Amino acid sequence: MRLQKLSYLLAVVLLMGCAAPAEAQYELKDAYPSVEFDRPVEAVSVNDGQGRLYVVDQEGKIFWLPGSGETPAQPTLYLDISDRVKAGGEMGLLGLAFHPDFKRNGYFYVNYTTDNPLQTRISRFKAAAGNKGQVDPKSETILLTYEQPYRNHNGGKVTFGPDGYLYIAVGDGGSGGDPQNNGQDRTKLLGKILRIDVNTTSGNLKYGIPADNPYAGNTEGYREEIYAYGLRNPWKISFDEETGRLWAADVGQNKIEEIDIIEKGGNYGWRIMEASECFDPSRNCDRTGLILPVHEYTHADGVSITGGFVYRGKAIPELQGKYIYADYVSGKVWALTLNGSGKKADNTLLLTTGFPVSSFGLDQDNELLVLGYGGEGKLYRLHGKGE
Ligand SMILES: [Ca+2]
Ligand SMILES: [Ca+2]
């Protein structure tokens, strides 16, 4: 009897293969047990000497939490622009980036949707000297607006690159199947990664066009802000601080979610392709010049990808250099590893959250935060089990 049981257990272990033990190695811990947000979509830190973590609530508010050591941590309202933000579904205050020289100039940049007309705005705000208390909502300077033909697919991330330029993730405008073919239309800003220089102005623009942007000075009518195109709804882009690589998670249409390494001037395929498959046309599409994802997964594993970061923290050494991302719907969190030539080497499931993952954040020490959305808007930390 005992032996039978043992061999049964052995058979179960063998059948389960390697996937189960990998998932069991990680868990999430509530980073701020006393703190809840309505709908957190960003958690951003800045080298402001104060160790603060800034959390964006989709409704149009930014809060900050004090650095470690100050407990219990309570969020302080930093900026409230809910009077001008149209929130709900995929709309709202969606992105926050601090100027690399924030400590000196107090500038930070946001991406939000507004209505009448339905638009996306990229705006700059200015924190008063010393960065104490609340930021004046009247300190807004609107840098860039673009029309949103539909309420969904607004992208939303803004982030500074190692080159000091501001990168903006822009969705294809929305609906389904990109009916206006915005992703491939380089006369439009929709369905693109944009790159602008916020430290200068150019003609009527409140920003500059970097001289080496792919369409700088073009005569074809292409938008000079474009850095890369052919994206559907990049829900989070991030730079790997160490390699300078720009990562994008692009939400799929009917079948496939994808991760891309964004190169200047690259065409990432949408709507000609959904990840590695033809989409429109559905067969024999022209793949010439299209850049395929470094990784993709089908709707067997999730329905809407949420991009994260290449882990450069210290707490979980074995995740060093791996891209951590999730699926919003399935709650699965994975680690993707590239090899020396930038191709996929491994993709490992770390855990399944049991709640929708809206985003990832980085604290002052480059440690990873997982943002829970829907029901309880919580911030979690990823831990190795027993750590
Ligand atoms: Ca839209
Ligand atoms: Ca693609």
Coordinates of C-alpha atoms and ligand atoms in Angstrom, one line a residue:
M1 CA 0.0 0.0 0.0
R2 CA 2.7 2.4 1.0
L3 CA 4.8 1.6 -2.1
Q4 CA 1.7 2.0 -4.3
K5 CA 1.1 5.5 -2.9
L6 CA 4.8 6.4 -3.3
S7 CA 4.8 5.4 -7.0
Y8 CA 1.5 7.3 -7.5
L9 CA 3.1 10.4 -6.0
L10 CA 6.2 9.9 -8.2
A11 CA 4.0 9.6 -11.3
V12 CA 2.1 12.8 -10.4
V13 CA 5.4 14.7 -9.9
L14 CA 6.7 13.4 -13.2
L15 CA 3.5 14.3 -15.1
M16 CA 3.5 17.8 -13.6
G17 CA 6.9 18.5 -15.1
C18 CA 8.9 21.6 -14.3
A19 CA 6.1 24.3 -14.5
A20 CA 4.6 23.8 -11.0
P21 CA 7.8 24.1 -8.9
A22 CA 8.7 27.3 -10.8
E23 CA 5.4 28.9 -9.9
A24 CA 5.7 28.0 -6.3
Q25 CA 8.9 29.9 -5.8
Y26 CA 7.3 33.4 -5.8
E27 CA 4.6 35.2 -3.9
L28 CA 3.2 38.7 -3.5
K29 CA 3.2 40.7 -0.3
D30 CA 1.1 43.7 0.4
A31 CA 3.6 46.6 0.1
Y32 CA 1.5 49.1 2.1
P33 CA -1.1 47.2 4.1
S34 CA -2.9 50.3 5.3
V35 CA -3.1 51.8 1.8
E36 CA -5.6 51.3 -1.0
F37 CA -6.1 53.2 -4.2
D38 CA -9.2 53.4 -6.4
R39 CA -7.6 52.4 -9.7
P40 CA -3.8 52.6 -9.7
V41 CA -2.2 52.6 -13.1
E42 CA 1.4 53.8 -12.4
A43 CA 3.9 53.8 -9.5
V44 CA 6.9 55.9 -10.3
S45 CA 9.9 57.0 -8.2
V46 CA 12.3 59.8 -8.9
N47 CA 15.7 60.7 -7.6
D48 CA 14.3 63.5 -5.5
G49 CA 16.3 62.7 -2.4
Q50 CA 13.1 61.9 -0.5
G51 CA 12.6 58.3 -1.5
R52 CA 9.0 58.9 -2.4
L53 CA 6.9 56.6 -4.5
Y54 CA 4.3 58.4 -6.7
V55 CA 1.1 56.5 -7.5
V56 CA -1.2 57.5 -10.3
D57 CA -5.0 57.0 -9.9
Q58 CA -6.7 56.7 -13.2
E59 CA -9.4 59.2 -12.1
G60 CA -6.9 62.0 -12.4
K61 CA -5.0 62.1 -9.1
I62 CA -1.4 61.5 -8.2
F63 CA -0.5 60.6 -4.6
W64 CA 2.9 60.0 -3.0
L65 CA 4.0 57.5 -0.4
P66 CA 7.0 58.1 1.8
G67 CA 10.1 56.1 1.5
S68 CA 10.7 53.0 3.7
G69 CA 11.0 53.5 7.4
E70 CA 8.1 55.9 7.7
T71 CA 5.2 53.7 8.9
P72 CA 2.3 53.5 8.6
A73 CA 2.6 54.9 5.2
Q74 CA -0.3 57.1 4.2
P75 CA -0.8 58.5 0.7
T76 CA -0.6 62.3 0.3
L77 CA -2.4 63.9 -2.6
Y78 CA 0.1 65.5 -4.9
L79 CA -1.9 66.6 -7.9
D80 CA -5.6 66.5 -8.7
I81 CA -6.6 67.1 -12.3
S82 CA -9.8 65.0 -12.1
D83 CA -11.7 68.1 -13.3
R84 CA -10.1 67.8 -16.7
V85 CA -9.5 64.0 -17.0
K86 CA -12.1 61.8 -18.7
A87 CA -11.7 58.5 -16.9
G88 CA -13.3 55.1 -17.2
G89 CA -12.5 51.9 -19.2
E90 CA -9.2 52.6 -20.9
M91 CA -9.5 56.3 -20.5
G92 CA -8.0 58.4 -17.7
L93 CA -4.8 59.7 -16.3
L94 CA -2.6 57.0 -17.6
G95 CA 1.1 58.0 -17.5
L96 CA 3.6 59.9 -15.4
A97 CA 7.3 60.7 -16.0
F98 CA 9.6 62.9 -14.0
H99 CA 12.0 65.1 -15.9
P100 CA 15.6 63.7 -15.5
D101 CA 16.4 67.1 -13.9
F102 CA 13.2 67.2 -11.8
K103 CA 15.1 68.0 -8.6
R104 CA 16.2 71.3 -10.1
N105 CA 13.3 72.2 -12.5
G106 CA 10.3 70.6 -10.8
Y107 CA 8.9 69.4 -14.2
F108 CA 6.9 66.2 -14.7
Y109 CA 4.9 65.0 -17.6
V110 CA 1.5 63.2 -17.8
N111 CA -0.6 61.5 -20.4
Y112 CA -4.4 61.7 -20.0
T113 CA -7.6 61.6 -21.9
T114 CA -10.1 64.4 -22.0
D115 CA -13.4 64.8 -23.7
N116 CA -15.4 67.3 -25.8
P117 CA -13.6 66.5 -28.0
L118 CA -12.1 63.2 -27.0
Q119 CA -8.4 63.7 -27.0
T120 CA -5.1 62.6 -25.4
R121 CA -3.1 65.3 -23.9
I122 CA 0.6 65.2 -23.0
S123 CA 1.1 67.9 -20.4
R124 CA 3.9 69.3 -18.2
F125 CA 3.3 70.3 -14.6
K126 CA 5.6 72.1 -12.3
A127 CA 6.2 71.3 -8.7
A128 CA 7.0 74.3 -6.5
A129 CA 10.6 74.6 -5.2
G130 CA 11.4 72.0 -2.5
N131 CA 8.7 69.8 -3.9
K132 CA 6.6 70.2 -0.8
G133 CA 2.9 69.7 -0.6
Q134 CA 0.6 69.8 -3.5
V135 CA 1.3 70.7 -7.1
D136 CA -0.9 73.6 -8.5
P137 CA -3.2 72.1 -11.2
K138 CA -2.9 75.5 -12.9
S139 CA 0.8 74.9 -13.5
E140 CA -0.2 72.8 -16.6
T141 CA 1.4 73.5 -20.0
I142 CA -0.2 71.3 -22.7
L143 CA 2.6 70.2 -25.0
L144 CA 0.8 67.9 -27.4
T145 CA -2.8 66.8 -28.1
Y146 CA -4.1 64.2 -30.5
E147 CA -7.7 63.3 -31.3
Q148 CA -9.0 59.9 -30.1
P149 CA -11.5 58.5 -32.6
Y150 CA -12.7 55.8 -30.1
R151 CA -12.6 55.5 -26.3
N152 CA -10.3 52.5 -26.1
H153 CA -6.7 51.9 -27.1
N154 CA -5.1 55.1 -25.7
G155 CA -1.7 53.6 -24.8
G156 CA -0.7 56.0 -22.0
K157 CA 2.9 55.5 -20.9
V158 CA 5.4 58.4 -20.9
T159 CA 9.0 57.7 -20.0
F160 CA 12.4 59.4 -20.5
G161 CA 15.0 57.5 -22.5
P162 CA 18.7 57.4 -21.7
D163 CA 19.0 60.0 -24.5
G164 CA 17.0 62.5 -22.3
Y165 CA 14.0 62.5 -24.8
L166 CA 10.4 61.8 -23.8
Y167 CA 8.9 58.6 -25.3
I168 CA 5.1 58.3 -25.5
A169 CA 3.2 55.1 -26.1
V170 CA 0.2 55.7 -28.4
G171 CA -2.6 53.2 -29.2
D172 CA -4.2 52.9 -32.6
G173 CA -7.1 55.0 -31.6
G174 CA -9.4 52.1 -30.8
S175 CA -12.5 50.2 -31.9
G176 CA -11.3 46.8 -33.1
G177 CA -9.1 45.8 -36.0
D178 CA -7.8 49.4 -36.5
P179 CA -10.6 50.5 -38.9
Q180 CA -8.7 53.7 -39.8
N181 CA -5.4 51.8 -40.4
N182 CA -3.7 54.3 -38.0
G183 CA -0.9 51.9 -37.1
Q184 CA 0.5 51.9 -40.6
D185 CA -0.4 55.5 -41.4
R186 CA 2.7 57.6 -40.7
T187 CA 0.8 60.9 -41.2
K188 CA -0.9 60.1 -37.9
L189 CA 0.4 59.8 -34.3
L190 CA -1.9 56.9 -33.4
G191 CA -0.5 53.4 -33.2
K192 CA 3.0 54.7 -32.6
I193 CA 5.9 55.2 -30.2
L194 CA 6.7 58.9 -30.2
R195 CA 9.9 60.7 -29.2
I196 CA 10.1 64.4 -28.4
D197 CA 12.6 66.8 -26.9
V198 CA 10.9 68.6 -24.0
N199 CA 13.9 70.8 -23.4
T200 CA 13.4 72.9 -26.5
T201 CA 10.7 74.2 -28.9
S202 CA 10.5 74.1 -32.7
G203 CA 8.3 76.4 -34.7
N204 CA 4.8 76.2 -33.4
L205 CA 5.5 73.2 -31.4
K206 CA 6.0 73.4 -27.6
Y207 CA 8.7 70.7 -27.9
G208 CA 11.5 69.9 -30.2
I209 CA 11.9 67.1 -32.8
P210 CA 15.2 65.2 -32.1
A211 CA 17.3 65.6 -35.2
D212 CA 17.7 61.8 -35.6
N213 CA 14.0 61.0 -35.4
P214 CA 13.3 58.7 -38.4
Y215 CA 11.1 61.3 -40.1
A216 CA 12.7 64.5 -39.0
G217 CA 12.5 66.9 -41.9
N218 CA 10.7 64.5 -44.2
T219 CA 8.7 65.8 -47.2
E220 CA 6.1 62.9 -47.3
G221 CA 3.9 64.4 -44.7
Y222 CA 4.9 61.9 -42.0
R223 CA 4.7 63.0 -38.4
E224 CA 8.2 63.9 -37.2
E225 CA 7.4 62.8 -33.6
I226 CA 7.3 59.2 -34.7
Y227 CA 10.0 56.9 -33.4
A228 CA 8.4 53.5 -34.3
Y229 CA 5.1 52.5 -35.8
G230 CA 2.7 49.6 -36.4
L231 CA 1.5 49.2 -32.8
R232 CA -2.0 48.4 -31.6
N233 CA -2.2 49.4 -27.9
P234 CA 1.2 49.4 -26.2
W235 CA 0.1 49.1 -22.6
K236 CA 3.4 50.1 -21.0
I237 CA 6.8 50.6 -22.4
S238 CA 10.0 50.7 -20.4
F239 CA 13.7 51.2 -20.8
D240 CA 16.2 48.7 -19.4
E241 CA 18.6 51.0 -17.6
E242 CA 21.5 48.8 -18.2
T243 CA 21.2 47.9 -21.9
G244 CA 19.2 50.9 -23.0
R245 CA 16.7 48.6 -24.7
L246 CA 13.2 49.9 -25.1
W247 CA 10.6 47.2 -24.3
A248 CA 6.9 47.4 -25.3
A249 CA 4.0 45.1 -24.5
D250 CA 1.4 45.4 -27.3
V251 CA -2.1 44.2 -26.6
G252 CA -3.4 41.8 -29.2
Q253 CA -6.7 41.8 -31.1
N254 CA -8.4 38.3 -31.1
K255 CA -5.6 35.8 -30.5
I256 CA -2.1 36.8 -29.6
E257 CA -0.4 39.2 -27.0
E258 CA 3.1 40.3 -27.8
I259 CA 6.4 41.8 -26.5
D260 CA 8.5 43.9 -28.7
I261 CA 12.0 45.4 -28.6
I262 CA 11.5 48.8 -30.1
E263 CA 14.0 50.1 -32.6
K264 CA 14.1 53.5 -34.1
G265 CA 12.1 53.6 -37.4
G266 CA 10.8 50.0 -36.8
N267 CA 7.4 48.8 -38.1
Y268 CA 5.9 46.4 -35.6
G269 CA 3.3 45.1 -38.1
W270 CA -0.2 46.1 -36.8
R271 CA -2.8 45.8 -38.5
I272 CA -1.1 43.8 -41.2
M273 CA -0.1 41.3 -38.5
E274 CA -1.3 40.4 -35.0
A275 CA 2.0 39.3 -33.5
S276 CA 3.5 36.6 -35.8
E277 CA 0.2 35.9 -37.8
C278 CA -1.4 37.7 -40.7
F279 CA -4.3 39.8 -39.5
D280 CA -5.4 42.1 -42.4
P281 CA -5.3 40.5 -44.9
S282 CA -5.8 37.3 -42.9
R283 CA -3.7 35.3 -45.4
N284 CA -0.6 35.9 -47.5
C285 CA 0.1 39.3 -45.9
D286 CA 3.2 41.2 -47.0
R287 CA 5.6 40.8 -44.1
T288 CA 8.4 42.7 -45.8
G289 CA 10.2 44.9 -43.3
L290 CA 8.0 44.1 -40.3
I291 CA 9.6 43.4 -37.0
L292 CA 8.2 40.4 -35.2
P293 CA 7.8 40.2 -31.4
V294 CA 10.6 38.7 -29.2
H295 CA 7.8 36.8 -27.4
E296 CA 4.1 36.2 -27.8
Y297 CA 1.4 34.1 -26.1
T298 CA -2.1 33.1 -27.2
H299 CA -5.4 33.7 -25.4
A300 CA -5.0 30.3 -23.7
D301 CA -2.6 32.1 -21.3
G302 CA -4.3 35.6 -21.0
V303 CA -6.2 38.2 -22.9
S304 CA -4.5 41.5 -22.4
I305 CA -0.8 42.0 -21.8
T306 CA 0.6 44.4 -19.1
G307 CA 4.2 45.4 -19.7
G308 CA 6.6 45.6 -16.9
F309 CA 10.3 46.2 -16.4
V310 CA 13.6 44.5 -16.8
Y311 CA 14.5 43.7 -13.2
R312 CA 17.6 45.5 -12.0
G313 CA 16.9 45.4 -8.2
K314 CA 18.8 43.5 -5.6
A315 CA 16.1 41.6 -3.6
I316 CA 15.6 38.8 -6.1
P317 CA 19.1 38.1 -7.7
E318 CA 17.9 35.3 -9.9
L319 CA 15.5 37.7 -11.8
Q320 CA 18.3 40.1 -12.6
G321 CA 18.1 41.1 -16.3
K322 CA 14.8 39.4 -16.9
Y323 CA 11.8 41.3 -18.2
I324 CA 8.9 40.9 -15.8
Y325 CA 5.4 41.3 -17.2
A326 CA 1.8 40.0 -16.7
D327 CA -1.5 39.5 -18.2
Y328 CA -4.2 41.8 -17.0
V329 CA -7.0 39.2 -17.2
S330 CA -5.4 35.9 -16.3
G331 CA -3.2 37.5 -13.6
K332 CA -0.2 35.4 -14.7
V333 CA 3.2 37.0 -14.1
W334 CA 6.2 35.9 -16.1
A335 CA 9.9 36.5 -16.5
L336 CA 11.2 36.6 -20.0
T337 CA 15.0 36.1 -20.7
L338 CA 16.7 37.1 -23.9
N339 CA 20.0 35.6 -25.0
G340 CA 23.2 37.6 -26.0
S341 CA 21.8 38.2 -29.5
G342 CA 18.5 39.6 -28.2
K343 CA 16.4 36.5 -29.0
K344 CA 14.1 34.7 -26.5
A345 CA 16.0 32.2 -24.4
D346 CA 13.4 31.5 -21.8
N347 CA 9.9 32.4 -20.5
T348 CA 9.0 31.3 -17.0
L349 CA 5.7 31.7 -15.1
L350 CA 6.5 33.2 -11.7
L351 CA 3.0 33.2 -10.2
T352 CA -0.7 33.8 -10.8
T353 CA -2.0 36.8 -8.8
G354 CA -5.7 36.2 -8.6
F355 CA -6.5 39.8 -9.5
P356 CA -6.1 42.0 -12.5
V357 CA -2.6 43.5 -12.9
S358 CA -2.9 47.0 -14.3
S359 CA 0.8 47.9 -14.2
F360 CA 4.2 47.5 -12.6
G361 CA 6.2 50.1 -10.7
L362 CA 9.7 50.7 -9.6
D363 CA 10.7 52.1 -6.2
Q364 CA 13.8 54.1 -5.4
D365 CA 15.9 51.0 -5.1
N366 CA 14.7 49.6 -8.5
E367 CA 12.6 47.0 -6.7
L368 CA 9.5 45.9 -8.5
L369 CA 5.9 46.7 -7.5
V370 CA 2.9 44.9 -8.9
L371 CA -0.3 47.1 -9.1
G372 CA -3.6 45.4 -8.4
Y373 CA -6.7 46.8 -10.0
G374 CA -10.4 46.3 -9.6
G375 CA -11.9 45.7 -6.2
E376 CA -8.8 46.4 -4.2
G377 CA -6.3 48.8 -5.7
K378 CA -3.2 47.6 -3.9
L379 CA 0.5 47.7 -4.4
Y380 CA 2.4 44.5 -3.9
R381 CA 6.0 43.4 -3.8
L382 CA 7.3 40.3 -5.5
H383 CA 9.2 38.0 -3.2
G384 CA 11.0 34.8 -3.4
K385 CA 9.1 32.4 -1.1
G386 CA 10.7 32.4 2.4
E387 CA 12.4 35.7 1.8
Ligands
CA1 CA -8.8 55.8 -28.3
CA2 CA 3.4 43.5 -33.8

